[in-house]
Each structure stands twice: as structure tokens, then as C-alpha cells.
mmCIF file of C-alpha atoms in Angstrom:
data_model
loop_
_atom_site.group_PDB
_atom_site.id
_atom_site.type_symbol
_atom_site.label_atom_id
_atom_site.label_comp_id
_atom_site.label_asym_id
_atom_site.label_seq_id
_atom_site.Cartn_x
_atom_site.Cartn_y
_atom_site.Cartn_z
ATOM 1 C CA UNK A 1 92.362 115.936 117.629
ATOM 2 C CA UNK A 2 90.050 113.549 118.649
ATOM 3 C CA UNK A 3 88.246 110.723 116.134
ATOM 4 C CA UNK A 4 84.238 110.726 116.882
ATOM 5 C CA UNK A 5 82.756 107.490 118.482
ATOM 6 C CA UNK A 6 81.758 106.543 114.941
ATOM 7 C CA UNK A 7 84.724 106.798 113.396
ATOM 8 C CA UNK A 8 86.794 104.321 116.567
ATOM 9 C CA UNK A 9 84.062 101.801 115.611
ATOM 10 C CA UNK A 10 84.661 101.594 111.896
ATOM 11 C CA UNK A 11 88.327 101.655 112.318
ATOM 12 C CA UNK A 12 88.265 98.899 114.922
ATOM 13 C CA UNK A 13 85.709 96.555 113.252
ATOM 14 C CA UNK A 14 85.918 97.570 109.754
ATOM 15 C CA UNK A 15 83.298 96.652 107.255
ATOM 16 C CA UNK A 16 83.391 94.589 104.396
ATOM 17 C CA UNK A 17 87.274 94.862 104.228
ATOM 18 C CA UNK A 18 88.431 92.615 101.170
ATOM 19 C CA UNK A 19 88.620 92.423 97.600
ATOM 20 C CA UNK A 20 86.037 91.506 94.488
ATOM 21 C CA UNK A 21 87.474 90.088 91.025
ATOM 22 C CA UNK A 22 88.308 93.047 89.315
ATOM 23 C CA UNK A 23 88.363 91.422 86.174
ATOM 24 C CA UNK A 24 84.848 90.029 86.582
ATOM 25 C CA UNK A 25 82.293 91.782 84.313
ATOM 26 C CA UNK A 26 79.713 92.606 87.352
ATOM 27 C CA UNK A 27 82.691 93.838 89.502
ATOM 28 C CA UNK A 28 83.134 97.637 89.311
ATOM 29 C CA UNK A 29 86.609 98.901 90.954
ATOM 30 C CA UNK A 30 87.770 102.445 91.959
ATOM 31 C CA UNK A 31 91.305 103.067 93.684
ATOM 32 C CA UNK A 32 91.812 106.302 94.461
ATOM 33 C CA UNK A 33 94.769 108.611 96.306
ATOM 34 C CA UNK A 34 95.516 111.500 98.568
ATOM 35 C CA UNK A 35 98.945 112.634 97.136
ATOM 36 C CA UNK A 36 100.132 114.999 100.030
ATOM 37 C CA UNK A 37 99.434 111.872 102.502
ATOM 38 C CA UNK A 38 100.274 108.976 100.244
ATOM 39 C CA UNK A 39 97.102 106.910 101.637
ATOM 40 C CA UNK A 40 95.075 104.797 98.766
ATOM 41 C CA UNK A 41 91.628 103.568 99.000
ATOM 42 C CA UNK A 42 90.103 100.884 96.298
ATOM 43 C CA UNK A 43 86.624 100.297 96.849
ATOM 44 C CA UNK A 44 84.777 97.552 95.149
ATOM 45 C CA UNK A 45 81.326 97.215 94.066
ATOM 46 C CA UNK A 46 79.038 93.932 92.829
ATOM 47 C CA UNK A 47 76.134 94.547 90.591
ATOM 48 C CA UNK A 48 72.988 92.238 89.655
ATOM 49 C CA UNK A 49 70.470 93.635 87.739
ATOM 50 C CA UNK A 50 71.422 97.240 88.369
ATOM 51 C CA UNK A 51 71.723 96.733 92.261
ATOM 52 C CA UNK A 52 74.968 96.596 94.363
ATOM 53 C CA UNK A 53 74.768 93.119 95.903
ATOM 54 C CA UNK A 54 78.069 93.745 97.376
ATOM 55 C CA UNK A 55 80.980 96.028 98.494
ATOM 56 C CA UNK A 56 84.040 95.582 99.468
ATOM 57 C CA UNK A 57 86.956 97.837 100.202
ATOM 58 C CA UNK A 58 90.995 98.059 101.275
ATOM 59 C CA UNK A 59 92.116 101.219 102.931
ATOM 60 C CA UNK A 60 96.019 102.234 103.514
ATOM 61 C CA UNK A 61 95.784 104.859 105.624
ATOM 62 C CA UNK A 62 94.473 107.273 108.824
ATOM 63 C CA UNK A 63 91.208 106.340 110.680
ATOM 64 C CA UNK A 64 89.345 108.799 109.047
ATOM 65 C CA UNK A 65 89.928 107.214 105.429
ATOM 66 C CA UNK A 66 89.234 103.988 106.735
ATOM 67 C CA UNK A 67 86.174 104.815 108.427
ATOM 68 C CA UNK A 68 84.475 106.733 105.033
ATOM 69 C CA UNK A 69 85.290 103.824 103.056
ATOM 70 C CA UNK A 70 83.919 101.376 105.828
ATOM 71 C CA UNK A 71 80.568 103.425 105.798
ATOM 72 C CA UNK A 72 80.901 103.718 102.090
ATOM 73 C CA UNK A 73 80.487 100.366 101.621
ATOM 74 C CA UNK A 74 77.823 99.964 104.265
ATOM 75 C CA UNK A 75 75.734 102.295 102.476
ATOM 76 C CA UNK A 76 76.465 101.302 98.964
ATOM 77 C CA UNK A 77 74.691 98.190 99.549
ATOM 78 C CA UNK A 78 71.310 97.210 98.309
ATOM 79 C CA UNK A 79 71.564 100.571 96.356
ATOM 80 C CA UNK A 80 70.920 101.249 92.680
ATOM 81 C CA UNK A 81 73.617 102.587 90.835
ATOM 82 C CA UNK A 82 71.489 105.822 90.360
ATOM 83 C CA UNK A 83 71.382 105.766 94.174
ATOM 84 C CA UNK A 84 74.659 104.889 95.083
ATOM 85 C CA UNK A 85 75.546 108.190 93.009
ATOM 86 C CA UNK A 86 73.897 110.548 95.364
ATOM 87 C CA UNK A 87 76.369 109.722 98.492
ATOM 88 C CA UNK A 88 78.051 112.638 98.576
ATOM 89 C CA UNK A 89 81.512 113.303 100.712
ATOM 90 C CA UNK A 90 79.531 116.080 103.354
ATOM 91 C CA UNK A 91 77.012 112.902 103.979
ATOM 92 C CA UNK A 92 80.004 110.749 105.392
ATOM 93 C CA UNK A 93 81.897 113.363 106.757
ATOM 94 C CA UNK A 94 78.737 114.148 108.695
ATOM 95 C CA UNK A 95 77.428 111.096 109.989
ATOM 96 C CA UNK A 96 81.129 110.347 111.345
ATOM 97 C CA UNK A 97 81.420 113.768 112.411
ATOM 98 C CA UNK A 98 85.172 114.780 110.408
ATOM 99 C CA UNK A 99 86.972 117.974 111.804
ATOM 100 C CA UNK A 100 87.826 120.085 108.711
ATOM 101 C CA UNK A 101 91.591 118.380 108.251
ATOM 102 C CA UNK A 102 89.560 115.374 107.343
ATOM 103 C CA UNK A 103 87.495 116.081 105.045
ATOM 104 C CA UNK A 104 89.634 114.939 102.214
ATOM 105 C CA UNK A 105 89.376 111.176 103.622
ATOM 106 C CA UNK A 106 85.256 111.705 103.077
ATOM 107 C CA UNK A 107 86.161 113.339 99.471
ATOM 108 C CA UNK A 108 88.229 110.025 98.590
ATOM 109 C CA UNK A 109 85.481 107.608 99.408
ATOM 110 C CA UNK A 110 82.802 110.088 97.425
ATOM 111 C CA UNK A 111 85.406 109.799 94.398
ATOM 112 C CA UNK A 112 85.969 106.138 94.922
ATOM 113 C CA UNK A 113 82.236 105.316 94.628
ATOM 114 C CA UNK A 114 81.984 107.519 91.493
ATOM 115 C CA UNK A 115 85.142 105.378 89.849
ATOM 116 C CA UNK A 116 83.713 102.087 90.791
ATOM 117 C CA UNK A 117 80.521 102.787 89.325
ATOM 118 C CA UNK A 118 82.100 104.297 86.321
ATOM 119 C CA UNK A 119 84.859 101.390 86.140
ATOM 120 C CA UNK A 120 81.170 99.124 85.833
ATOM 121 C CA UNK A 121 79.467 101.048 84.243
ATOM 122 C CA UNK A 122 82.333 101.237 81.088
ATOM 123 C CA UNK A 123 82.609 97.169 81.389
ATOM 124 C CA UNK A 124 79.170 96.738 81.014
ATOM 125 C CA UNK A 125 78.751 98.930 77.935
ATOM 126 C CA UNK A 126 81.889 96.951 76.389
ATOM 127 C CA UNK A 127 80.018 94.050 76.893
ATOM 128 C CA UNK A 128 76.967 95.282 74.573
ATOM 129 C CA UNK A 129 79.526 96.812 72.057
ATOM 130 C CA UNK A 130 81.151 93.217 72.294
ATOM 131 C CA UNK A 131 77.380 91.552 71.691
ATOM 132 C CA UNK A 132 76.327 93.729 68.976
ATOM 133 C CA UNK A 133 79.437 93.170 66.354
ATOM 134 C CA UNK B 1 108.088 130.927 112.206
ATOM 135 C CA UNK B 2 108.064 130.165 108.585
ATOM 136 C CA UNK B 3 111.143 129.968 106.595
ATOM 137 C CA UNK B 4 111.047 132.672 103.938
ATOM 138 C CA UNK B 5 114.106 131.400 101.594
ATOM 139 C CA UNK B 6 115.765 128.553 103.274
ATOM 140 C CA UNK B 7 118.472 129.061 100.409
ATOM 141 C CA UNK B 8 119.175 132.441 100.959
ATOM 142 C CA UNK B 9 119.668 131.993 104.637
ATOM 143 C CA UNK B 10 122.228 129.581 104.698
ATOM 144 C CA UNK B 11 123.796 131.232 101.545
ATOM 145 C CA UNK B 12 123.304 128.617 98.888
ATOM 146 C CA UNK B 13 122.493 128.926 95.206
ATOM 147 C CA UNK B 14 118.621 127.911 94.806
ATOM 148 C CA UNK B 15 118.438 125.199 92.829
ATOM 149 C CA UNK B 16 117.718 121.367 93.735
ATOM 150 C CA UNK B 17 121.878 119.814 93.568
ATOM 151 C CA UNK B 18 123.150 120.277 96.447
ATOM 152 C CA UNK B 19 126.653 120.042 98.129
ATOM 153 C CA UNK B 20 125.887 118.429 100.984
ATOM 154 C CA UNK B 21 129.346 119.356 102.649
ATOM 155 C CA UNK B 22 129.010 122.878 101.898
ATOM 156 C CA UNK B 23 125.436 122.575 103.492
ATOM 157 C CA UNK B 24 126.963 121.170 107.061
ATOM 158 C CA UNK B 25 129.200 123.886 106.949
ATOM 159 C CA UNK B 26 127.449 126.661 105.824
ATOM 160 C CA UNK B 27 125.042 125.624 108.908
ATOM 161 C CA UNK B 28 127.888 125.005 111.319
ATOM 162 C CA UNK B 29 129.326 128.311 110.719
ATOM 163 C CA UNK B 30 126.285 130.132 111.151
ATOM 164 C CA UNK B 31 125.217 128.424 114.369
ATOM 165 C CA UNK B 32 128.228 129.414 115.727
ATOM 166 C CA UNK B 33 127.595 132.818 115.025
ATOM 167 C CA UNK B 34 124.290 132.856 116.488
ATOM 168 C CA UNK B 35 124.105 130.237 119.179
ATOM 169 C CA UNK B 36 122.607 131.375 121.976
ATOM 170 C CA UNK B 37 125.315 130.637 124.318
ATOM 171 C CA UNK B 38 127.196 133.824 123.255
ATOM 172 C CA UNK B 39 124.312 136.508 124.046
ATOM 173 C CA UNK B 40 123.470 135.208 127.651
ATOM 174 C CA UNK B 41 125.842 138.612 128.774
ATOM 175 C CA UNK B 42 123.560 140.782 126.408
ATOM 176 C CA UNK B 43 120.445 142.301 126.671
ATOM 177 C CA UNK B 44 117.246 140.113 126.951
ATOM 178 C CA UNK B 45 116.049 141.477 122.842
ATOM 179 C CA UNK B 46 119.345 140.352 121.318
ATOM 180 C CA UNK B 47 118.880 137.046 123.023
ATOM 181 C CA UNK B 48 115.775 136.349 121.745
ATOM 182 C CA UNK B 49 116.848 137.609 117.970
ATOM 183 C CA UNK B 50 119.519 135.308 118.614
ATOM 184 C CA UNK B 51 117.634 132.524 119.219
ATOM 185 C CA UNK B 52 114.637 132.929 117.030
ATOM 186 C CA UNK B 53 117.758 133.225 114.430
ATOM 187 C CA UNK B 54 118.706 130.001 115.358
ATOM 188 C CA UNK B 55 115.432 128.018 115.066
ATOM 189 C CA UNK B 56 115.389 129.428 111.347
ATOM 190 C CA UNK B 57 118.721 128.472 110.220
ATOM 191 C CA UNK B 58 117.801 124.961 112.004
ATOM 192 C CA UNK B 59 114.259 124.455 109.927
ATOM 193 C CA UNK B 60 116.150 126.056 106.702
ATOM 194 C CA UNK B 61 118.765 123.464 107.428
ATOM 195 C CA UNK B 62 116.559 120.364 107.529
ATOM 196 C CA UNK B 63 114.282 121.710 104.521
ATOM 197 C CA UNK B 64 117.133 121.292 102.092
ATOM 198 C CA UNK B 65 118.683 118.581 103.877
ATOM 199 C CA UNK B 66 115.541 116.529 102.683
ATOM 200 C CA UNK B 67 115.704 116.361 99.116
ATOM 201 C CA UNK B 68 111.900 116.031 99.165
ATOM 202 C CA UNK B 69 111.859 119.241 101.029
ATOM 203 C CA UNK B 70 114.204 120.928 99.266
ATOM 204 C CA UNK B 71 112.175 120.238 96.072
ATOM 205 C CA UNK B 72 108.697 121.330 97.590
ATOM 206 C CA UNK B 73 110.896 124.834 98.888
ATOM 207 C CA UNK B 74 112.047 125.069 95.525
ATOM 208 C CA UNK B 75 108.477 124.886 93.956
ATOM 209 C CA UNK B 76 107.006 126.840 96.990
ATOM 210 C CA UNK B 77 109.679 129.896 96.063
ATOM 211 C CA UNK B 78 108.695 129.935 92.366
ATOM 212 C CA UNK B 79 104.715 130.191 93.844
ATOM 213 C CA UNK B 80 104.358 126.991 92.333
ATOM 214 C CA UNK B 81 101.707 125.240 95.126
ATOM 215 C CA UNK B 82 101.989 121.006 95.634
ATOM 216 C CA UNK B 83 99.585 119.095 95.143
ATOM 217 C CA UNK B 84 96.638 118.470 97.827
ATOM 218 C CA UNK B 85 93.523 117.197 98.083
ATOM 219 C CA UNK B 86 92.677 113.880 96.106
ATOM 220 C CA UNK B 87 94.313 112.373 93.465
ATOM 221 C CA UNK B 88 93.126 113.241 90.056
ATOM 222 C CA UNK B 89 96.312 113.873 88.181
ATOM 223 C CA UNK B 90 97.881 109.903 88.811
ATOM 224 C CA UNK B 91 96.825 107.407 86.038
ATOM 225 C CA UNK B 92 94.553 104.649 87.587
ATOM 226 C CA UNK B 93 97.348 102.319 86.813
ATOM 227 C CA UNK B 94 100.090 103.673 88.686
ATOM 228 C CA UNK B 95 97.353 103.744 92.035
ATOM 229 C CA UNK B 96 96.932 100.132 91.397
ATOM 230 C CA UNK B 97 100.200 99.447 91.554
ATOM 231 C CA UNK B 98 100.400 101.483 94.950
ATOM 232 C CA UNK B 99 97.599 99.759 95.952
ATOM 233 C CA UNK B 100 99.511 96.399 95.589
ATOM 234 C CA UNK B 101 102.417 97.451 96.583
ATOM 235 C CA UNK B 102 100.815 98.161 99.898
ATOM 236 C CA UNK B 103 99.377 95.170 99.905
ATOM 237 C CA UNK B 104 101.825 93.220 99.464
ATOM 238 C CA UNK B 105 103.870 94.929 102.268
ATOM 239 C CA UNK B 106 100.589 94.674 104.961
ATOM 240 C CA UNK B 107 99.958 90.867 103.327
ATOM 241 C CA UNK B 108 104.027 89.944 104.914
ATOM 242 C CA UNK B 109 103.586 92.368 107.767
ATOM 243 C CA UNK B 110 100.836 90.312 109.204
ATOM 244 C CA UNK B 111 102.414 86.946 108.399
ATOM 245 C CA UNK B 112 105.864 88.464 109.941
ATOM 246 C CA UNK B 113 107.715 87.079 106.990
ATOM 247 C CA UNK B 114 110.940 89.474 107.372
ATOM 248 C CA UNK B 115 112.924 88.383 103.964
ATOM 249 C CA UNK B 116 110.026 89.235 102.323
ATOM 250 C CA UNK B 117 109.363 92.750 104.114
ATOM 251 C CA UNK B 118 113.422 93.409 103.283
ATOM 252 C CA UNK B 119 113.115 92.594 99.649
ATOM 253 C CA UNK B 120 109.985 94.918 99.302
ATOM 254 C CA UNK B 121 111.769 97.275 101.220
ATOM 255 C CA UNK B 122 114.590 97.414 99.002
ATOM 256 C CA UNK B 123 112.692 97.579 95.967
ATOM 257 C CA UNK B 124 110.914 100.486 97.509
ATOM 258 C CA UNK B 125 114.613 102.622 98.503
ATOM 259 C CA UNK B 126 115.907 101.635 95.050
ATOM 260 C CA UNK B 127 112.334 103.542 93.314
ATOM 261 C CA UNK B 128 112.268 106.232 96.058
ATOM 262 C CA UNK B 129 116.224 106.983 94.988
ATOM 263 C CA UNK B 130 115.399 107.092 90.991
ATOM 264 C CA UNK B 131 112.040 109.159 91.714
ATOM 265 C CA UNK B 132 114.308 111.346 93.787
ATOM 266 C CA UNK B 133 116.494 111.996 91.208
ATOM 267 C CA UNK B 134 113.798 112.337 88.343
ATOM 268 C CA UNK B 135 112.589 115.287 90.945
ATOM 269 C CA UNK B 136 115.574 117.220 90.986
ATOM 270 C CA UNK B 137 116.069 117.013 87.403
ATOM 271 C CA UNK B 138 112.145 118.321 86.791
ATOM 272 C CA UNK B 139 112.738 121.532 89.359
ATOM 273 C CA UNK B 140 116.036 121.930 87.939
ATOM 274 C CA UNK B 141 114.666 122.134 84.356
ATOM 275 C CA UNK B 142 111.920 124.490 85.788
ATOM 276 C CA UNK B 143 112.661 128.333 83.623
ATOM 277 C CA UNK B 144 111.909 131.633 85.434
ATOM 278 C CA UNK B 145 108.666 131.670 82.831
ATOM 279 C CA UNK B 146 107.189 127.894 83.594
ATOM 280 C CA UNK B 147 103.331 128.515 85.560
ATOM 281 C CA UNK B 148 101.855 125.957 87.181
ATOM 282 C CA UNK B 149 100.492 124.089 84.396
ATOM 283 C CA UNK B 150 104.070 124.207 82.740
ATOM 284 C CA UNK B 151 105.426 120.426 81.927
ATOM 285 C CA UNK B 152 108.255 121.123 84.434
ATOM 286 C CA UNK B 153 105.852 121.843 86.846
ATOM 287 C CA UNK B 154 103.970 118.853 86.031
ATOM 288 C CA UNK B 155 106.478 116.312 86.293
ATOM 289 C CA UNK B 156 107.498 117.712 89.048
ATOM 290 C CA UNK B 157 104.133 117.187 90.999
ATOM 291 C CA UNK B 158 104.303 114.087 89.644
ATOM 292 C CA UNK B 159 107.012 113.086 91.049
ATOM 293 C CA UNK B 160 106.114 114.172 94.274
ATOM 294 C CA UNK B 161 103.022 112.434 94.735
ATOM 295 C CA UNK B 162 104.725 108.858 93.462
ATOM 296 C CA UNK B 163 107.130 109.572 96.204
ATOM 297 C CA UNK B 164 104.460 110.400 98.604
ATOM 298 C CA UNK B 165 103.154 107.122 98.190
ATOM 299 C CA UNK B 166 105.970 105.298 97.690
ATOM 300 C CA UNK B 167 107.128 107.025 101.358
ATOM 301 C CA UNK B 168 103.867 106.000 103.528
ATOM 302 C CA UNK B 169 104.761 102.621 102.230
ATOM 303 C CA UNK B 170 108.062 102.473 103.195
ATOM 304 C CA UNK B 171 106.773 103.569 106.467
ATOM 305 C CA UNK B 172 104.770 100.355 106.270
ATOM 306 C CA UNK B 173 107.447 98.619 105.509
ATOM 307 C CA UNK B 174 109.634 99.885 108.493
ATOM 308 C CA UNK B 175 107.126 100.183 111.222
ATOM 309 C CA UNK B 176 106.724 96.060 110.406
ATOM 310 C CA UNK B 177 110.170 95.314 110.153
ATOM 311 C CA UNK B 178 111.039 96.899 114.181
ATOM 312 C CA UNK B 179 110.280 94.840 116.674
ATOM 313 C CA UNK B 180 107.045 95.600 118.731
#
């Protein structure tokens, strides 16, 4: 199997590779797994007035799951959170053109995204709970 | 070709402990009976049973060999399916702590730093060996009536994916420790 052109160039010169403060109220943090593989993905997001300022991700695993969670991140910024919810796994998997078997690695950076928003999206409301008492 | 009942072919009871002994021998003795080398006097259809016979006790033999294997077989037999796909059944936590794990393990990899990648590597064998075990004791708890979304069957996927992860990162591990 060959990896597309797309997918060489994110796993070569990865994007955004790093970590945010996950303890940080504006950070929101998603890790998610393949089990049959045993590859892990956290992907990080930075929010300012409902805006991802910032992305970052760490990737143990194939080219293909490196590469969706490099464009991930690309794409995630400058994005509303509403916004950043409508990347969807078939988007990534198409624009680095995934052969079926790697689909899944496009699936784990569409479920990351969901858990870092949710991950924020939970901190922030425990923040107003925290204001109102 | 696909191994129907790795158990049944080398005539072992189908469960998850194994006699590893009996399993050399069991495959030993069989091999002899089939090896190749005693049909090249008889007809060309024998041969090839002979040796198509042979690849399947070979792949039956290194399915339960591999206690991971042997576990999935076991599962597989009772039409109980692994897990696949992504990970929604592992708490959040326990992917954290895979995630630093990892991290840890690509963090001395790149610095080199070989006590360090021997101590993580050891901590990794010693949880690999105790998740092992947990597995067999799961599929050996597993009753003729447990479904897929029996506790049995539950722990054992669990199990199964830890060690998935906890495998790729002993691969890590490894592939830093040899010598480019």
C-alpha cells in the first residue's frame, strides 16, 4: 500500500506536534485509541472567546494517524467550536486520500476533536457552576 | 488457509492454560506424521494434502503458542468478535496513562538514555505478564451461555486492548533499545 503525497508530507513535517496545559481552564484535551493497533492520539485545543487560537497534538502510531491528526489541527485553527464540530472523519480521509484499511486513523482524529471540545466545553461550564455558588 | 479450531487440531482441551510441553509435542508428533518429506514417493494430491496439512498444524501451533493468540482463538471459537475500530470502551484515564507511557518511552528514545529505556521496559514486561494472566483467567471464566456483552466477555476485551497498547509500546521500547 502506498501513503498519498499528502499524507508523506504531514508525516515528515508534522504540524503543531506538542502539548497544551491540560489543566489550564481554556485548554480542551482529547486522547483517544485504536485497540486492535494499540496507537493513541491526544489532540489539544486553545480557546479565546469561543475560537481555537491553538492546536496541538502527539500521535503514537502509523502515518496515516499521524497525518489526520496533523491536518486536524491545521484545520481546527481559527475555527469556532461550532465549526470545529463539523470536521468529519470522510473530510480527512479525503483530502489525504486513505485506502479503506485507514480509515480508522481519520475516525480517531474526528473522535479526538469531538473529546477535546467536549473536555472544554465541561471545564468551562464548571467554571460558571464554580462562579455562581 | 484459516485455522478452523487450532485446539482441536493439535488435540488439546480448549481452554486458555496451557501445557506448553504437551503443546511442543503434540506439534512434533504431528509434523512428523505429515511432513512433507515422506509423500515425495506418492502421488502429486497426497503431497499437497500433506503439505497444506502442515501449514495448518504450523499456524494452529503459533496461535496458541501466543497467549494473546490463544485468547483471541478462544473468543473467536465462542463467536465472541475483538474489539476494532476506535476506542470507546477504555476509560479516558487509562489512555492517558498510555499516552504517557509512550511518551515517556519516545522522550528517552530520542535522548538515547538506555537505563532509562530498560527500566520502562521492564515495567512494561512485568504489566504485559499480570494483564496476561488477568486474560486467561477472564476467557477461562467465560460459560457456554456468556454473549458478547457478558462481563467475561468484557473483561476479556479489556484486557486485550490494555495489552494491545501496552505491546506497540514495548515495540517502542525495543526498536530504541537495538542498535541502528
Amino acid at each position: 500500500m502506498a501513503y498519498s503525497d499528502k499524507v508523506i508530507d504531514h508525516y515528515e513535517h508534522p504540524r503543531n506536534v506538542g502539548s497544551l496545559d491540560k489543566d489550564s481552564p481554556e485548554v480542551g484535551t482529547g486522547v483517544v485509541g485504536a485497540p486492535e493497533c494499540g496507537d493513541v492520539m491526544k489532540l489539544q485545543i486553545q480557546v479565546e472567546n469561543g475560537v481555537i487560537v491553538d492546536a496541538k497534538f502527539k500521535t503514537f502510531g502509523c502515518g496515516s494517524a499521524i497525518a489526520s491528526s496533523s491536518l486536524a489541527t491545521e484545520w481546527l485553527k481559527g475555527r469556532s467550536l461550532d465549526e470545529a464540530t463539523e470536521i468529519k472523519n470522510s473530510d480527512i480521509a479525503q483530502e489525504l486520500a486513505l485506502p479503506p484499511v485507514k480509515i480508522h486513523c481519520s475516525v480517531l482524529a474526528e473522535d479526538a476533536i469531538k473529546q477535546a471540545i467536549e473536555d472544554y466545553r465541561r471545564k468551562q461550564q464548571q467554571r460558571q457552576e464554580a462562579e455562581q455558588e | 488457509m484459516p485455522v478452523q479450531d487450532p485446539f482441536a487440531l493439535l488435540g488439546l482441551p480448549r481452554r486458555f492454560a496451557l501445557d506448553e510441553d504437551e503443546l511442543h509435542r503434540r506439534h512434533l508428533e504431528l509434523s512428523l506424521r505429515h511432513h512433507p518429506d515422506r509423500f515425495v514417493l506418492r502421488p502429486e494430491e497426497e503431497r499437497l494434502q500433506a503439505e497444506d496439512e502442515m501449514a495448518r498444524l504450523n499456524e494452529a501451533y503459533e496461535i496458541l503458542r501466543d497467549p494473546v493468540r490463544r485468547a483471541e482463538a478462544l473468543l473467536a471459537l465462542r463467536g465472541l468478535p475483538a474489539a476494532e475500530g476506535t476506542d470507546q470502551t477504555s476509560d479516558p484515564e487509562f489512555l492517558m496513562e498510555m499516552m504517557e507511557l509512550k511518551e515517556q518511552a519516545a522522550e528517552a528514545a530520542a535522548e538515547r538514555d538506555r537505563p532509562r529505556l530498560m527500566e520502562l521496559l521492564c515495567r512494561i514486561n512485568v504489566k504485559l505478564d499480570e494483564e496476561i494472566a488477568a486474560l486467561g483467567a477472564a476467557v477461562d471464566r467465560l460459560g457456554a451461555e456468556d454473549g458478547p456483552e457478558s462481563t467475561a466477555a468484557a473483561a476479556a476485551r479489556a484486557h486485550l486492548t490494555e495489552i494491545a497498547y501496552l505491546r506497540s509500546t514495548r515495540d517502542l521500547l525495543e526498536r530504541a533499545l537495538i542498535p541502528a
